[in-house]
Amino acid sequence: MGRHPSGSKGREAGTHGGEEGSARRARPARGAASAKPLTAERIRNIAEFYVGQRESSTRMLRAMLERRLMRRLRTLDPESAEEERAAAMPLIEAEVERLTAAGVVDDARYAGMKARSALASGRGTLRILRDLGQKGVTGATAEAALLGAARELTDEVSGTAEATEVLGAAELEAAEVFARKKRFGPYRTEPLPEAWAERSRVWRREAGAMARAGFGVDTIRKVLDREPEES
């Protein structure tokens, strides 16, 4: 009965191990696909996939494409990186402009969607404008989106009421949503303490949370100073 020499299997294992090791070394590094050069075609494909997944502002789209470019540039030497960056940045800007001109990316539409969602979920107007600004939507575009969302929330779509009146009413509704979620003000599960110092501490804690959520002082007082309704 023939037997393999004792070293035969070891040599075979060693050979296979070496081949497997070589195969592992030959595999592309993780994320290599995302580090391909950003040609005009690739930028278009990336941008179209991105806006197909979510509503986006122009700043968000531009920032995403620039992040993909930076990921690529980190794999290059400084001179090559600078050359590729100079070539890719105009392509990125052209793609952003193309999708904006086509109406695929629309700051006003994005802002309106975000403003409606934020008011309905209990965020104040100051916070909404700040959040929109971080996404690149500011000035008249952000203010018009907020006012439009406020008119929808308050069912004042005729446009006859003053903007300040509509915004105030919408913010108060949003504040009620926030207070109800957090069990603040008239929605507290326990009455305020009798001791003034402790009562004041609870009020300040609730007011601080509402201020961080973007509500103004007048709105905060209207909600927190209201007595619980009798059930």
Short mmCIF file of C-alpha atoms in Angstrom, two decimals:
data_model
loop_
_atom_site.label_atom_id
_atom_site.label_comp_id
_atom_site.label_asym_id
_atom_site.label_seq_id
_atom_site.Cartn_x
_atom_site.Cartn_y
_atom_site.Cartn_z
CA MET A 1 0.00 0.00 0.00
CA GLY A 2 1.63 3.25 -1.12
CA ARG A 3 2.08 6.09 1.29
CA HIS A 4 2.79 9.71 0.58
CA PRO A 5 6.15 10.77 1.90
CA SER A 6 5.71 12.72 5.11
CA GLY A 7 6.98 15.92 3.52
CA SER A 8 4.74 15.69 0.47
CA LYS A 9 1.59 16.98 2.10
CA GLY A 10 3.52 19.70 3.82
CA ARG A 11 4.97 20.85 0.49
CA GLU A 12 1.52 20.78 -1.11
CA ALA A 13 0.03 22.69 1.81
CA GLY A 14 2.83 25.15 1.61
CA THR A 15 2.25 25.60 -2.11
CA HIS A 16 -1.49 26.06 -1.66
CA GLY A 17 -0.94 28.42 1.23
CA GLY A 18 1.43 30.46 -0.87
CA GLU A 19 -1.07 30.60 -3.71
CA GLU A 20 -3.87 31.68 -1.34
CA GLY A 21 -1.63 34.30 0.20
CA SER A 22 -0.77 35.63 -3.26
CA ALA A 23 -4.48 35.70 -4.16
CA ARG A 24 -5.26 37.64 -1.01
CA ARG A 25 -2.51 40.12 -1.76
CA ALA A 26 -3.75 40.47 -5.33
CA ARG A 27 -7.27 41.45 -4.28
CA PRO A 28 -8.02 45.17 -4.65
CA ALA A 29 -8.07 47.13 -1.41
CA ARG A 30 -11.43 47.83 0.15
CA GLY A 31 -12.92 50.98 -1.33
CA ALA A 32 -10.74 50.77 -4.43
CA ALA A 33 -13.84 51.08 -6.64
CA SER A 34 -14.64 54.44 -5.08
CA ALA A 35 -11.07 55.60 -5.75
CA LYS A 36 -11.34 55.42 -9.54
CA PRO A 37 -10.74 58.65 -11.46
CA LEU A 38 -13.80 60.91 -11.52
CA THR A 39 -14.51 61.31 -15.21
CA ALA A 40 -17.52 63.27 -16.43
CA GLU A 41 -19.41 60.01 -16.99
CA ARG A 42 -18.62 58.68 -13.53
CA ILE A 43 -19.56 61.95 -11.87
CA ARG A 44 -22.88 61.85 -13.70
CA ASN A 45 -23.56 58.27 -12.61
CA ILE A 46 -22.72 59.02 -8.98
CA ALA A 47 -24.83 62.19 -8.94
CA GLU A 48 -27.86 60.58 -10.58
CA PHE A 49 -27.77 57.66 -8.15
CA TYR A 50 -27.53 60.05 -5.20
CA VAL A 51 -30.47 62.26 -6.19
CA GLY A 52 -32.47 59.18 -7.08
CA GLN A 53 -32.27 58.05 -3.45
CA ARG A 54 -33.19 61.30 -1.68
CA GLU A 55 -34.32 64.89 -2.08
CA SER A 56 -31.23 67.07 -2.07
CA SER A 57 -30.12 70.68 -2.05
CA THR A 58 -27.45 71.90 -4.44
CA ARG A 59 -24.96 72.22 -1.58
CA MET A 60 -25.59 68.66 -0.46
CA LEU A 61 -25.03 67.29 -3.97
CA ARG A 62 -21.87 69.33 -4.49
CA ALA A 63 -20.48 68.34 -1.09
CA MET A 64 -21.12 64.65 -1.75
CA LEU A 65 -19.30 64.77 -5.09
CA GLU A 66 -16.40 66.67 -3.56
CA ARG A 67 -16.11 64.03 -0.81
CA ARG A 68 -15.89 61.33 -3.46
CA LEU A 69 -13.18 63.31 -5.22
CA MET A 70 -11.19 63.76 -2.00
CA ARG A 71 -11.38 60.02 -1.37
CA ARG A 72 -9.80 59.51 -4.77
CA LEU A 73 -7.15 62.21 -4.31
CA ARG A 74 -5.91 60.68 -1.07
CA THR A 75 -4.62 57.72 -3.08
CA LEU A 76 -2.40 59.91 -5.27
CA ASP A 77 0.85 61.75 -4.83
CA PRO A 78 0.47 65.53 -4.27
CA GLU A 79 1.28 66.58 -7.82
CA SER A 80 -1.08 64.08 -9.46
CA ALA A 81 -3.77 64.90 -6.89
CA GLU A 82 -3.62 68.60 -7.71
CA GLU A 83 -3.83 67.93 -11.45
CA GLU A 84 -6.81 65.61 -11.04
CA ARG A 85 -8.54 68.00 -8.69
CA ALA A 86 -8.17 70.84 -11.19
CA ALA A 87 -9.71 68.65 -13.88
CA ALA A 88 -12.55 67.24 -11.77
CA MET A 89 -13.87 70.35 -10.00
CA PRO A 90 -15.30 71.97 -13.18
CA LEU A 91 -16.93 68.64 -14.05
CA ILE A 92 -18.55 68.48 -10.63
CA GLU A 93 -19.87 72.03 -10.94
CA ALA A 94 -21.18 71.31 -14.44
CA GLU A 95 -23.07 68.25 -13.19
CA VAL A 96 -24.62 70.19 -10.30
CA GLU A 97 -25.72 72.89 -12.73
CA ARG A 98 -27.12 70.28 -15.14
CA LEU A 99 -29.29 68.61 -12.51
CA THR A 100 -30.39 71.97 -11.13
CA ALA A 101 -31.38 73.25 -14.58
CA ALA A 102 -33.32 70.04 -15.19
CA GLY A 103 -35.24 70.53 -11.94
CA VAL A 104 -33.94 67.30 -10.46
CA VAL A 105 -32.28 69.31 -7.70
CA ASP A 106 -34.35 72.22 -6.44
CA ASP A 107 -33.47 74.13 -3.27
CA ALA A 108 -36.98 75.55 -2.90
CA ARG A 109 -38.61 72.13 -3.17
CA TYR A 110 -36.09 70.61 -0.76
CA ALA A 111 -36.61 73.42 1.75
CA GLY A 112 -40.38 73.16 1.56
CA MET A 113 -40.31 69.43 2.21
CA LYS A 114 -37.95 69.82 5.17
CA ALA A 115 -39.87 72.73 6.65
CA ARG A 116 -43.20 70.88 6.51
CA SER A 117 -41.70 67.79 8.11
CA ALA A 118 -39.93 69.79 10.82
CA LEU A 119 -42.99 71.81 11.83
CA ALA A 120 -45.17 68.72 11.93
CA SER A 121 -42.65 66.86 14.11
CA GLY A 122 -42.37 69.72 16.62
CA ARG A 123 -39.45 71.97 15.69
CA GLY A 124 -39.38 75.73 16.05
CA THR A 125 -38.92 78.20 13.22
CA LEU A 126 -35.47 79.32 14.36
CA ARG A 127 -34.20 75.75 14.36
CA ILE A 128 -35.74 75.07 10.95
CA LEU A 129 -34.05 78.09 9.37
CA ARG A 130 -30.74 77.13 10.98
CA ASP A 131 -30.98 73.55 9.72
CA LEU A 132 -31.84 74.71 6.21
CA GLY A 133 -28.88 77.07 6.27
CA GLN A 134 -26.57 74.18 7.08
CA LYS A 135 -27.83 72.47 3.92
CA GLY A 136 -27.15 75.55 1.84
CA VAL A 137 -30.67 77.01 1.68
CA THR A 138 -30.76 80.53 3.11
CA GLY A 139 -32.38 83.94 2.72
CA ALA A 140 -35.60 84.37 0.77
CA THR A 141 -35.70 80.75 -0.38
CA ALA A 142 -35.63 79.38 3.17
CA GLU A 143 -38.07 81.99 4.48
CA ALA A 144 -40.55 81.36 1.66
CA ALA A 145 -40.37 77.61 2.25
CA LEU A 146 -41.01 78.08 5.97
CA LEU A 147 -43.94 80.41 5.37
CA GLY A 148 -45.46 78.01 2.83
CA ALA A 149 -45.14 75.14 5.30
CA ALA A 150 -46.68 77.28 8.05
CA ARG A 151 -49.67 78.14 5.84
CA GLU A 152 -50.24 74.45 5.14
CA LEU A 153 -49.98 73.50 8.81
CA THR A 154 -52.47 76.16 9.88
CA ASP A 155 -54.76 75.65 6.85
CA GLU A 156 -54.20 79.29 5.91
CA VAL A 157 -53.54 78.68 2.22
CA SER A 158 -55.44 81.70 0.91
CA GLY A 159 -52.45 83.95 1.53
CA THR A 160 -54.52 86.71 3.09
CA ALA A 161 -53.19 86.47 6.66
CA GLU A 162 -50.02 88.31 7.61
CA ALA A 163 -46.83 86.25 7.49
CA THR A 164 -45.98 86.97 11.14
CA GLU A 165 -49.43 85.80 12.22
CA VAL A 166 -49.17 82.58 10.22
CA LEU A 167 -45.65 81.82 11.43
CA GLY A 168 -46.64 82.48 15.04
CA ALA A 169 -49.64 80.17 14.82
CA ALA A 170 -47.61 77.42 13.14
CA GLU A 171 -44.83 77.68 15.69
CA LEU A 172 -47.35 77.43 18.53
CA GLU A 173 -48.79 74.25 16.99
CA ALA A 174 -45.27 72.82 16.62
CA ALA A 175 -44.51 73.77 20.22
CA GLU A 176 -47.59 71.90 21.39
CA VAL A 177 -46.35 68.81 19.55
CA PHE A 178 -42.92 69.15 21.15
CA ALA A 179 -44.32 69.72 24.65
CA ARG A 180 -46.69 66.77 24.31
CA LYS A 181 -43.83 64.47 23.29
CA LYS A 182 -41.62 65.64 26.15
CA ARG A 183 -44.40 65.91 28.75
CA PHE A 184 -43.67 69.60 29.32
CA GLY A 185 -45.95 72.38 30.51
CA PRO A 186 -49.63 71.38 30.50
CA TYR A 187 -48.63 67.84 29.52
CA ARG A 188 -46.55 67.14 32.63
CA THR A 189 -47.37 63.83 34.25
CA GLU A 190 -46.73 65.33 37.70
CA PRO A 191 -47.63 68.79 39.04
CA LEU A 192 -44.92 71.36 39.58
CA PRO A 193 -43.25 71.26 43.01
CA GLU A 194 -44.59 73.59 45.66
CA ALA A 195 -41.15 74.99 46.50
CA TRP A 196 -40.37 78.01 44.32
CA ALA A 197 -36.72 77.10 43.74
CA GLU A 198 -37.60 73.59 42.56
CA ARG A 199 -40.50 74.86 40.47
CA SER A 200 -38.19 77.38 38.81
CA ARG A 201 -35.59 74.69 38.10
CA VAL A 202 -38.16 72.51 36.29
CA TRP A 203 -39.41 75.50 34.27
CA ARG A 204 -35.89 76.52 33.21
CA ARG A 205 -35.04 72.95 32.18
CA GLU A 206 -38.12 72.71 29.99
CA ALA A 207 -37.63 76.21 28.57
CA GLY A 208 -34.02 75.40 27.69
CA ALA A 209 -35.04 72.27 25.81
CA MET A 210 -37.67 74.21 23.86
CA ALA A 211 -35.20 76.98 23.03
CA ARG A 212 -32.75 74.40 21.67
CA ALA A 213 -35.56 73.04 19.52
CA GLY A 214 -35.86 76.50 17.95
CA PHE A 215 -38.83 78.06 19.72
CA GLY A 216 -38.97 81.74 20.61
CA VAL A 217 -39.44 83.12 24.12
CA ASP A 218 -43.07 84.14 23.60
CA THR A 219 -44.02 80.70 22.32
CA ILE A 220 -42.20 78.99 25.18
CA ARG A 221 -44.05 81.09 27.77
CA LYS A 222 -47.43 80.45 26.16
CA VAL A 223 -46.92 76.70 26.37
CA LEU A 224 -45.13 76.29 29.69
CA ASP A 225 -47.30 78.76 31.63
CA ARG A 226 -50.55 77.17 30.55
CA GLU A 227 -52.38 75.13 33.14
CA PRO A 228 -53.15 71.49 32.37
CA GLU A 229 -56.58 70.96 30.88
CA GLU A 230 -59.02 69.05 33.00
CA SER A 231 -59.75 65.57 31.70
#
